Short mmCIF file of C-alpha atoms and ligand atoms in Angstrom, two decimals:
data_model
loop_
_atom_site.label_atom_id
_atom_site.label_comp_id
_atom_site.label_asym_id
_atom_site.label_seq_id
_atom_site.Cartn_x
_atom_site.Cartn_y
_atom_site.Cartn_z
CA MET A 1 99.29 97.04 72.14
CA LYS A 2 97.36 95.95 75.22
CA LEU A 3 96.65 92.40 75.41
CA TRP A 4 92.73 93.40 75.15
CA GLY A 5 93.74 96.26 72.67
CA GLY A 6 91.38 94.78 69.62
CA ARG A 7 88.18 96.66 70.46
CA PHE A 8 89.90 99.93 70.97
CA ALA A 9 90.39 102.70 68.24
CA LYS A 10 92.95 104.46 70.48
CA ASP A 11 95.12 104.04 73.51
CA THR A 12 93.82 104.72 76.96
CA ALA A 13 95.39 108.11 78.79
CA ALA A 14 98.41 107.56 80.58
CA ILE A 15 96.84 108.62 83.67
CA VAL A 16 94.45 105.68 83.46
CA ASP A 17 96.90 103.33 82.95
CA GLU A 18 98.36 104.39 85.82
CA PHE A 19 95.03 104.53 87.57
CA ASN A 20 94.15 101.22 86.41
CA ALA A 21 97.29 99.01 87.10
CA SER A 22 97.25 96.76 90.34
CA ILE A 23 101.02 95.42 88.98
CA SER A 24 102.56 97.84 92.12
CA PHE A 25 100.83 95.77 94.31
CA ASP A 26 99.56 91.99 93.19
CA GLN A 27 102.93 91.22 91.95
CA LYS A 28 103.30 89.71 95.10
CA LEU A 29 101.27 86.77 93.88
CA TYR A 30 103.73 86.06 90.80
CA LYS A 31 104.43 82.73 92.39
CA GLN A 32 100.60 81.78 92.49
CA ASP A 33 99.54 83.13 89.40
CA ILE A 34 102.17 80.78 87.65
CA ILE A 35 101.29 77.87 89.92
CA GLY A 36 97.85 78.56 88.64
CA SER A 37 98.86 78.75 84.83
CA ILE A 38 101.01 75.80 85.04
CA ALA A 39 98.06 73.96 86.46
CA HIS A 40 95.84 75.46 84.06
CA ALA A 41 98.07 74.32 81.06
CA LYS A 42 98.24 70.58 82.15
CA MET A 43 94.64 70.69 82.11
CA LEU A 44 94.08 72.10 78.79
CA LYS A 45 96.75 69.54 77.59
CA LYS A 46 95.18 66.69 79.25
CA CYS A 47 91.68 67.43 77.95
CA LYS A 48 93.20 67.98 74.63
CA VAL A 49 92.46 71.56 74.17
CA ILE A 50 95.86 72.33 73.61
CA THR A 51 98.34 69.55 71.90
CA GLU A 52 100.94 67.90 74.28
CA GLU A 53 103.47 70.10 72.43
CA GLU A 54 102.07 72.99 73.29
CA GLY A 55 101.21 72.29 76.45
CA LYS A 56 105.21 71.40 77.04
CA GLU A 57 106.33 74.62 75.93
CA ILE A 58 103.76 76.52 77.87
CA ILE A 59 104.58 74.71 81.11
CA LYS A 60 108.53 75.21 80.24
CA GLY A 61 108.06 78.96 79.44
CA LEU A 62 106.41 79.50 82.85
CA LYS A 63 108.85 77.76 84.84
CA GLU A 64 111.49 79.67 83.42
CA ILE A 65 109.88 83.03 84.06
CA LEU A 66 109.27 81.90 87.79
CA LYS A 67 112.83 81.61 87.98
CA ASP A 68 113.83 84.76 86.30
CA ILE A 69 111.52 86.61 88.42
CA GLU A 70 112.93 85.17 91.82
CA ALA A 71 116.53 86.04 90.17
CA GLY A 72 115.46 89.29 90.06
CA LYS A 73 115.47 89.68 86.29
CA VAL A 74 112.32 90.67 85.49
CA GLU A 75 110.80 94.02 85.47
CA PHE A 76 107.00 94.14 85.56
CA GLN A 77 105.29 96.94 83.46
CA ILE A 78 102.33 99.11 84.17
CA ASP A 79 101.27 98.80 80.79
CA TYR A 80 100.36 95.23 81.19
CA GLU A 81 98.32 96.51 84.38
CA ASP A 82 98.34 93.66 86.75
CA ILE A 83 100.40 90.50 87.26
CA HIS A 84 98.46 87.95 85.21
CA MET A 85 98.55 90.21 81.86
CA ASN A 86 102.35 90.66 82.76
CA ILE A 87 103.28 87.11 82.86
CA GLU A 88 101.06 86.42 80.05
CA LYS A 89 102.86 88.89 78.10
CA LEU A 90 106.49 87.88 79.37
CA LEU A 91 105.43 84.05 77.96
CA ILE A 92 104.06 85.65 74.32
CA ASP A 93 107.51 87.44 74.41
CA ARG A 94 109.37 84.18 75.43
CA ILE A 95 107.64 81.67 73.39
CA GLY A 96 105.90 83.28 70.52
CA GLU A 97 102.31 82.44 69.12
CA VAL A 98 101.85 79.20 71.35
CA GLY A 99 101.89 81.53 74.67
CA LYS A 100 98.70 83.22 73.56
CA LYS A 101 96.94 79.48 73.92
CA LEU A 102 97.25 80.01 77.87
CA HIS A 103 94.07 81.99 78.21
CA THR A 104 91.77 79.63 76.48
CA ALA A 105 89.17 78.66 78.78
CA ARG A 106 90.05 81.06 81.66
CA SER A 107 89.24 84.51 82.46
CA ARG A 108 91.50 87.26 84.88
CA ASN A 109 88.21 86.71 86.93
CA ASP A 110 88.91 83.34 88.00
CA GLN A 111 92.79 83.78 87.60
CA VAL A 112 92.72 86.36 90.37
CA ALA A 113 90.18 84.60 92.37
CA VAL A 114 92.32 81.13 92.37
CA ASP A 115 95.80 83.43 93.01
CA ILE A 116 94.49 84.90 95.92
CA ARG A 117 92.91 81.63 97.50
CA LEU A 118 96.43 79.83 96.95
CA TYR A 119 98.11 82.85 98.70
CA LEU A 120 95.68 83.13 101.30
CA ARG A 121 95.91 79.43 102.17
CA ASP A 122 99.56 79.55 102.61
CA LYS A 123 99.72 82.50 104.74
CA ILE A 124 97.17 81.02 107.00
CA ASP A 125 99.55 78.13 107.66
CA ASP A 126 102.32 80.44 108.18
CA ILE A 127 100.03 82.55 110.69
CA CYS A 128 98.59 79.62 112.20
CA GLU A 129 102.47 78.42 113.26
CA LYS A 130 103.29 81.38 114.81
CA ILE A 131 100.14 81.36 116.91
CA LYS A 132 101.17 78.16 117.72
CA ASN A 133 104.80 79.48 118.84
CA LEU A 134 103.05 81.53 120.96
CA LEU A 135 100.66 79.24 122.40
CA ASN A 136 104.20 77.06 123.49
CA THR A 137 105.54 80.31 125.04
CA LEU A 138 102.51 80.96 127.11
CA MET A 139 102.52 77.36 128.28
CA VAL A 140 105.87 77.73 129.11
CA LEU A 141 105.71 80.87 131.03
CA SER A 142 102.50 79.81 133.21
CA LYS A 143 104.38 76.68 134.02
CA GLU A 144 107.11 78.63 135.44
CA HIS A 145 104.87 81.19 137.32
CA ILE A 146 102.21 78.75 138.45
CA ASP A 147 103.06 80.17 142.15
CA THR A 148 103.52 83.80 141.05
CA ILE A 149 101.10 85.60 142.92
CA ILE A 150 99.55 88.65 141.39
CA PRO A 151 96.72 90.95 141.75
CA GLY A 152 93.59 89.87 139.52
CA TYR A 153 92.09 93.25 138.38
CA THR A 154 88.30 94.25 137.50
CA HIS A 155 87.81 98.10 136.55
CA LEU A 156 91.42 97.90 136.82
CA GLN A 157 91.22 97.97 140.48
CA ARG A 158 92.69 95.24 142.52
CA ALA A 159 90.04 92.50 142.67
CA GLN A 160 91.20 88.92 143.78
CA PRO A 161 94.52 87.44 143.95
CA ILE A 162 95.27 84.98 141.13
CA THR A 163 98.53 83.47 139.94
CA LEU A 164 100.52 85.09 136.82
CA GLY A 165 100.49 81.11 135.31
CA TYR A 166 96.54 81.34 135.34
CA HIS A 167 96.77 84.97 133.79
CA MET A 168 98.77 83.31 130.91
CA MET A 169 96.81 80.61 130.40
CA ALA A 170 93.55 82.77 130.15
CA TYR A 171 95.45 84.36 127.41
CA PHE A 172 96.15 80.90 126.03
CA GLN A 173 92.46 80.16 125.72
CA MET A 174 92.13 83.21 123.48
CA PHE A 175 94.59 82.45 121.18
CA LYS A 176 93.86 78.94 120.76
CA ARG A 177 90.32 79.99 119.65
CA ASP A 178 91.90 82.31 117.14
CA TYR A 179 93.85 79.29 115.84
CA LEU A 180 90.79 77.37 115.36
CA ARG A 181 89.16 80.30 113.64
CA MET A 182 91.79 80.46 111.12
CA MET A 183 91.85 76.81 110.45
CA ASP A 184 88.07 77.16 109.92
CA CYS A 185 88.30 79.80 107.88
CA CYS A 186 90.96 77.93 105.71
CA LYS A 187 88.15 75.51 104.87
CA ARG A 188 86.29 78.08 103.18
CA VAL A 189 89.52 79.64 101.79
CA ASN A 190 90.66 76.32 100.03
CA ILE A 191 87.97 75.76 97.59
CA MET A 192 88.77 76.41 93.72
CA PRO A 193 87.53 78.82 91.56
CA LEU A 194 89.45 78.07 88.47
CA GLY A 195 87.34 76.86 85.57
CA ALA A 196 84.79 79.57 86.51
CA GLY A 197 85.53 81.32 83.38
CA ALA A 198 84.22 85.03 83.37
CA LEU A 199 81.30 84.37 85.15
CA ALA A 200 79.57 81.44 83.24
CA GLY A 201 81.97 78.60 82.75
CA THR A 202 83.55 77.77 79.51
CA THR A 203 82.40 75.94 76.49
CA TYR A 204 85.56 73.72 76.50
CA ASN A 205 86.15 70.35 77.31
CA THR A 206 87.89 70.87 81.04
CA ASP A 207 88.45 69.18 83.89
CA ARG A 208 88.02 71.04 86.83
CA GLU A 209 88.42 67.59 88.94
CA PHE A 210 92.04 67.81 87.74
CA LEU A 211 92.60 71.29 88.50
CA LYS A 212 91.50 70.62 91.93
CA GLU A 213 93.87 67.85 92.69
CA GLU A 214 96.81 69.08 90.95
CA LEU A 215 96.31 72.42 93.03
CA GLY A 216 95.58 71.04 96.23
CA PHE A 217 92.09 72.49 96.92
CA PHE A 218 89.42 70.79 99.20
CA GLU A 219 86.54 71.43 96.99
CA ILE A 220 85.67 73.21 93.74
CA CYS A 221 83.25 76.38 93.82
CA GLU A 222 79.81 74.65 92.82
CA ASN A 223 78.57 78.03 91.39
CA SER A 224 80.58 79.63 88.62
CA LEU A 225 78.89 83.24 89.12
CA ASP A 226 79.49 82.89 93.06
CA ALA A 227 83.16 81.86 92.68
CA VAL A 228 84.26 85.03 90.95
CA SER A 229 82.07 87.51 92.36
CA ASP A 230 82.65 86.86 96.35
CA ARG A 231 85.57 87.73 98.46
CA ASP A 232 83.87 86.70 101.76
CA PHE A 233 86.93 84.67 102.41
CA VAL A 234 88.97 87.50 102.35
CA ILE A 235 86.72 89.34 104.94
CA GLU A 236 86.85 86.19 107.41
CA PHE A 237 90.30 86.28 107.30
CA ILE A 238 90.42 89.77 108.11
CA SER A 239 88.18 89.62 110.73
CA ASP A 240 89.75 86.63 112.41
CA ALA A 241 92.52 88.29 112.06
CA SER A 242 90.87 91.64 113.85
CA MET A 243 90.39 89.40 116.34
CA ILE A 244 93.88 88.28 116.94
CA MET A 245 94.91 91.71 117.22
CA MET A 246 92.40 92.59 119.70
CA HIS A 247 93.86 89.82 121.89
CA LEU A 248 97.29 90.83 121.35
CA SER A 249 96.32 94.61 121.68
CA ARG A 250 94.80 93.94 125.22
CA PHE A 251 97.48 92.07 126.39
CA CYS A 252 100.40 94.55 125.09
CA GLU A 253 98.17 97.44 127.27
CA GLU A 254 98.57 95.07 130.18
CA LEU A 255 101.98 94.59 129.63
CA ILE A 256 102.62 98.38 129.02
CA LEU A 257 100.56 99.23 132.28
CA TRP A 258 103.12 96.14 134.21
CA ASN A 259 106.22 97.70 132.56
CA SER A 260 105.33 101.19 134.06
CA ALA A 261 106.88 102.35 137.45
CA GLU A 262 103.54 102.67 138.96
CA PHE A 263 103.35 99.01 138.35
CA ASN A 264 106.61 98.03 138.19
CA PHE A 265 105.38 94.28 137.35
CA VAL A 266 108.00 93.33 134.28
CA GLU A 267 110.38 94.96 132.68
CA MET A 268 110.74 94.51 128.42
CA ASP A 269 114.47 93.69 127.51
CA ASP A 270 116.59 96.00 125.92
CA ALA A 271 116.41 94.37 122.71
CA TYR A 272 112.51 94.73 122.63
CA SER A 273 112.55 98.55 124.10
CA THR A 274 113.21 102.02 122.62
CA GLY A 275 114.77 104.88 124.03
CA SER A 276 113.76 108.58 124.14
CA SER A 277 115.50 111.42 121.60
CA ILE A 278 115.40 113.94 124.36
CA MET A 279 114.92 112.27 127.63
CA PRO A 280 118.16 110.06 128.38
CA GLN A 281 116.41 107.96 130.98
CA LYS A 282 113.74 106.65 129.02
CA LYS A 283 113.23 103.14 128.12
CA ASN A 284 109.96 102.78 126.41
CA PRO A 285 107.78 99.29 125.45
CA ASP A 286 107.18 100.69 121.79
CA VAL A 287 106.88 97.28 120.71
CA ALA A 288 104.08 96.61 122.69
CA GLU A 289 102.41 100.31 121.68
CA LEU A 290 103.02 99.56 118.24
CA ILE A 291 100.99 96.43 118.32
CA ARG A 292 98.39 97.91 119.86
CA GLY A 293 98.54 100.72 117.58
CA LYS A 294 98.59 98.09 114.36
CA THR A 295 95.36 96.75 115.68
CA GLY A 296 93.70 100.12 114.16
CA ARG A 297 94.95 99.28 110.99
CA VAL A 298 93.80 95.71 110.67
CA TYR A 299 90.38 97.01 111.95
CA GLY A 300 90.62 99.86 109.04
CA ASN A 301 91.32 96.89 106.79
CA LEU A 302 88.44 94.97 107.55
CA PHE A 303 86.10 98.09 106.97
CA ASN A 304 87.80 98.76 103.82
CA ILE A 305 87.07 95.48 102.30
CA LEU A 306 83.37 95.28 103.78
CA THR A 307 82.76 98.57 102.33
CA ILE A 308 83.84 97.83 98.79
CA MET A 309 81.98 94.70 98.79
CA LYS A 310 78.84 96.22 100.07
CA GLY A 311 77.01 97.49 96.87
CA LEU A 312 78.67 95.36 94.12
CA PRO A 313 76.09 93.77 91.67
CA LEU A 314 77.22 90.04 90.37
CA ALA A 315 79.71 89.15 89.29
CA TYR A 316 83.44 90.69 88.90
CA ASN A 317 83.88 94.71 89.10
CA LYS A 318 87.15 96.42 89.36
CA ASP A 319 86.51 97.75 92.51
CA MET A 320 87.42 94.06 93.49
CA GLN A 321 90.95 94.98 92.56
CA GLU A 322 90.96 96.81 95.54
CA ASP A 323 90.47 93.87 97.96
CA LYS A 324 94.40 93.07 97.85
CA PRO A 325 96.04 96.19 99.82
CA PRO A 326 94.08 95.67 102.87
CA LEU A 327 94.62 91.84 102.62
CA PHE A 328 98.16 92.09 102.28
CA ASP A 329 98.43 94.73 104.83
CA THR A 330 96.75 92.15 107.22
CA VAL A 331 98.64 89.11 106.32
CA GLU A 332 101.96 91.31 106.84
CA ASN A 333 100.88 93.25 110.16
CA VAL A 334 99.30 90.19 111.88
CA SER A 335 102.25 87.98 111.14
CA ILE A 336 104.84 90.30 112.16
CA CYS A 337 102.84 91.27 115.38
CA VAL A 338 102.24 87.88 116.52
CA GLU A 339 106.06 86.70 115.88
CA ILE A 340 107.69 89.79 117.71
CA PHE A 341 104.80 89.71 120.53
CA GLU A 342 106.00 86.03 121.13
CA LYS A 343 109.70 87.17 121.21
CA MET A 344 108.99 90.01 123.77
CA ILE A 345 107.06 88.14 126.39
CA LYS A 346 109.62 85.25 126.17
CA THR A 347 112.60 87.94 126.99
CA MET A 348 111.12 90.12 129.65
CA LYS A 349 111.87 90.12 133.29
CA ILE A 350 109.01 89.17 135.61
CA LYS A 351 109.52 90.94 138.88
CA LYS A 352 107.58 88.34 141.09
CA GLU A 353 108.05 90.02 144.23
CA ASN A 354 106.55 93.49 143.38
CA MET A 355 103.72 91.44 141.82
CA LYS A 356 103.09 89.68 145.25
CA LYS A 357 103.67 92.85 147.25
CA ALA A 358 101.06 94.53 145.42
CA THR A 359 98.47 92.04 146.40
CA LYS A 360 99.38 93.01 149.88
CA ASP A 361 97.41 96.35 150.62
CA GLY A 362 94.08 96.08 148.25
CA PHE A 363 91.87 94.28 150.59
CA MET A 364 92.22 91.52 147.79
CA ASN A 365 91.25 88.98 150.47
CA ALA A 366 87.96 90.58 151.63
CA THR A 367 85.96 88.31 149.65
CA ASP A 368 87.83 85.40 151.36
CA VAL A 369 86.79 86.84 154.79
CA ALA A 370 83.01 87.04 153.38
CA ASP A 371 83.31 83.46 152.34
CA TYR A 372 84.69 82.65 155.81
CA LEU A 373 81.49 84.16 157.56
CA VAL A 374 79.53 82.26 154.94
CA LYS A 375 81.00 79.20 156.08
CA LYS A 376 80.32 79.46 159.57
CA GLY A 377 76.51 79.99 158.69
CA VAL A 378 76.20 83.83 157.94
CA ALA A 379 74.13 84.74 154.74
CA PHE A 380 76.47 86.15 152.29
CA ARG A 381 74.45 89.43 151.76
CA SER A 382 74.96 89.97 155.47
CA ALA A 383 78.69 88.71 155.62
CA HIS A 384 79.41 91.28 152.67
CA GLU A 385 78.00 94.31 154.65
CA VAL A 386 80.22 93.25 157.94
CA VAL A 387 83.41 92.87 155.75
CA GLY A 388 82.38 96.25 154.00
CA LYS A 389 82.44 97.95 157.47
CA MET A 390 85.88 96.17 158.46
CA VAL A 391 87.23 97.38 154.92
CA LEU A 392 86.05 100.74 155.67
CA TYR A 393 87.50 100.72 159.27
CA CYS A 394 90.90 99.60 158.11
CA VAL A 395 90.69 102.37 155.58
CA GLN A 396 90.06 104.93 158.19
CA HIS A 397 92.84 103.61 160.52
CA ASN A 398 95.63 102.89 157.51
CA LYS A 399 95.34 99.27 158.17
CA THR A 400 95.19 95.99 156.27
CA ILE A 401 92.65 93.37 157.11
CA GLU A 402 96.16 91.06 157.87
CA ASP A 403 96.97 93.76 160.19
CA LEU A 404 93.79 93.20 162.58
CA THR A 405 94.15 91.33 165.61
CA LEU A 406 91.30 88.67 166.46
CA GLU A 407 90.09 91.04 168.96
CA GLU A 408 89.25 93.30 166.24
CA PHE A 409 87.58 90.75 164.01
CA LYS A 410 85.53 89.85 167.01
CA THR A 411 84.21 93.40 167.16
CA PHE A 412 82.37 92.82 163.85
CA SER A 413 81.35 89.55 164.09
CA ARG A 414 81.52 86.97 167.25
CA VAL A 415 81.74 84.19 164.53
CA PHE A 416 85.30 84.86 163.84
CA THR A 417 87.96 82.70 165.32
CA GLU A 418 91.22 82.06 165.36
CA ASP A 419 91.50 80.33 162.13
CA ILE A 420 90.45 83.85 160.52
CA LEU A 421 94.15 84.58 160.33
CA GLU A 422 94.74 81.57 158.26
CA ALA A 423 92.05 81.93 155.81
CA ILE A 424 93.06 85.54 154.72
CA LYS A 425 96.58 84.58 153.94
CA ILE A 426 97.00 85.56 150.18
CA GLU A 427 98.53 82.11 149.24
CA ASN A 428 95.40 80.25 151.00
CA CYS A 429 93.10 82.61 149.16
CA ILE A 430 94.31 81.12 145.90
CA SER A 431 94.49 77.47 146.97
CA SER A 432 90.79 77.75 148.62
CA LYS A 433 89.51 78.48 145.29
CA LYS A 434 87.60 74.93 144.48
CA SER A 435 85.61 75.62 141.32
CA GLN A 436 86.69 73.80 138.31
CA GLY A 437 88.53 76.47 136.23
CA SER A 438 89.71 78.50 138.86
CA PRO A 439 93.39 79.71 139.78
CA LYS A 440 94.19 77.06 142.46
CA LYS A 441 97.45 75.39 141.25
CA GLN A 442 95.84 71.86 140.60
CA ASN A 443 93.59 73.53 138.37
CA VAL A 444 96.42 75.56 136.18
CA GLU A 445 98.25 72.33 136.25
CA LYS A 446 95.09 71.12 134.68
CA MET A 447 94.80 73.70 131.90
CA ILE A 448 98.81 73.53 131.04
CA LEU A 449 97.89 69.39 130.45
CA SER A 450 95.07 70.20 128.20
CA GLY A 451 97.00 73.14 126.23
CA LYS A 452 100.21 71.00 125.88
CA LYS A 453 97.55 68.01 124.65
CA PHE A 454 96.31 70.57 122.00
CA ILE A 455 99.41 71.60 120.48
CA GLU A 456 100.65 67.90 120.55
CA ALA A 457 97.02 67.15 118.30
CA LEU A 458 98.42 70.42 116.31
CA GLU A 459 101.48 69.10 115.51
CA GLY A 460 100.05 65.67 114.29
CA ASN A 461 97.19 67.36 112.29
CA LYS A 462 99.53 69.69 110.33
CA GLU A 463 98.52 68.21 107.33
CA MET A 464 94.68 69.08 107.75
CA ILE A 465 95.33 73.08 107.93
N1 LIG B 1 93.92 93.06 88.42
C1 LIG B 1 92.49 92.46 88.56
C2 LIG B 1 92.27 92.33 89.88
O1 LIG B 1 93.13 92.35 90.89
C3 LIG B 1 92.34 91.20 87.74
C4 LIG B 1 90.95 90.76 87.39
C5 LIG B 1 90.54 91.54 86.36
N2 LIG B 1 89.55 91.47 85.59
C6 LIG B 1 88.66 92.19 84.72
N3 LIG B 1 87.89 91.68 84.21
N4 LIG B 1 89.35 93.01 84.70
O2 LIG B 1 91.06 92.23 90.26
#
C-alpha cells in the first residue's frame, strides 16, 4: 500500500504511478533528504515529541540507509513516488513501527523545500570555487600578456589596439560579478523552510531555531505559507547561471573566431579539440562550440521554471515537482562548462605575432592621429574629417597610415610635424591612453592587483559563502 493509501478505495493506475513519480530524478537529493530527516528526528526527540529511544532508533536507521545508498545497495521504487517516501519506506522496513513517527510535524512540502535548499547551497559553493579558478587563470594570462598587442573590435571591425592582458581582465570583471551574484543568491537560498509543515505550520511543540542551527541555515523562513510555496531562489539561481553562460558563450565565440584560419590568433590544444569523421585535416574547437550551445539549454531552463511558477496559486502544487529537472540540468551544465572552459584557455596556444600583425592594416591608429591634431589645437570634429580623408587616400593608394611620409601628412594638415611618426606607432597608441581603466600597461597592472586582492579576500572569507 502507498504511504498515503488510507483514503483510497483502489490503487492508482500503473500509468499514473509512472507519471506521478519523481524518483527517477529526485534521488539525487537522497543525502540532503537524510540529513534533513536526521535533524528533524533530533528536534522531535529534543522537544519530547518522540522519546529519546525512538529518536535514537530513527537516527541510527537513517544513517544506515545513507550508508547503504552510498554503497549502491538500495534500489529505489517507483511505487514510493519520490525520494522522501522511498527513504521513509526504507526506514519503516528497517526499524518497524517507530519509523512511522519520523513524519510527525512535517510534510513533504517543507521536506522537499529544505532538500533543494541544502542541495543548492552546496552546489553554489562548488560553482563559486570553479569561477574562482577561472578568475585566477584569467589573471595569470593577463600578466603573461600584458604587452601582447591585439586589435580591439567594435562591430567586429578593427577599432583600436589593445592588449590581450586588457581583454582578459575585461572578462575577469564579468566573472567577478558572476561570482558575487552567486554569493548573493546564496543568502536567499540559505533560509530554512523546515517546520513549515504542509502550509500552515504544525500543532506540535517544535523548535525551528534548533533545526536552523543543526542544518546551518542563516535564517528561518518567516511565513510558512511562503516557505512551501515559492521557488524564487531556484529561479534566481538559474538566472545567475544564465548570466555566467552568457559570458562564457561570448568568450567562446571570440575564441572560435580567433582559432579560425582567418584570424589565426590562438590554437586550441589537441586535448581540447576534436576531429572530423570525413575531413582528415580538420581540428575543430568543439569544446568552445558546445559551451556556446549549452547556453541555450540553461536559458531554456530559466524559461521552464519561470513558466512553471507563473500561474500557481499558493501553496504547494504538484507542478512544482517539475522544478528539479531544470535545476539539476543547470547545476550540471554550468559546473562543467566553467571547469572545462578554464582548462581550455589555460592550454591554448597564443599566437602573439599574428595578433600584433592584425593591428597593422586596419587603420587602428586613426583615432590617435585625430587626437594628435586636437592636441595641436584642431577641433576634434575637424580633425576627424582630416583623418577620414587620409584614410580614404590610403585605401585608394593601398597604403597604411604608417606608410605615409611626413610630406604626405602635411598635405592633409599643416599642423603635422615630425613627432606624428612616433605618435602613430601601435605601442604608443596603447601607452598614450591615459584615462583611468584604459589598456595602458600601468592600468592593467592595477587591474591585476585589485583582482589578486579580490581572490585573496574570497579565500579569507570562504566561510561566508
Ligand atoms: N516529489 C514532490 C516534489 O518534488 C515532493 C512534494 C510532494 N508534496 C505533495 N504534497 N504532493 O515536489
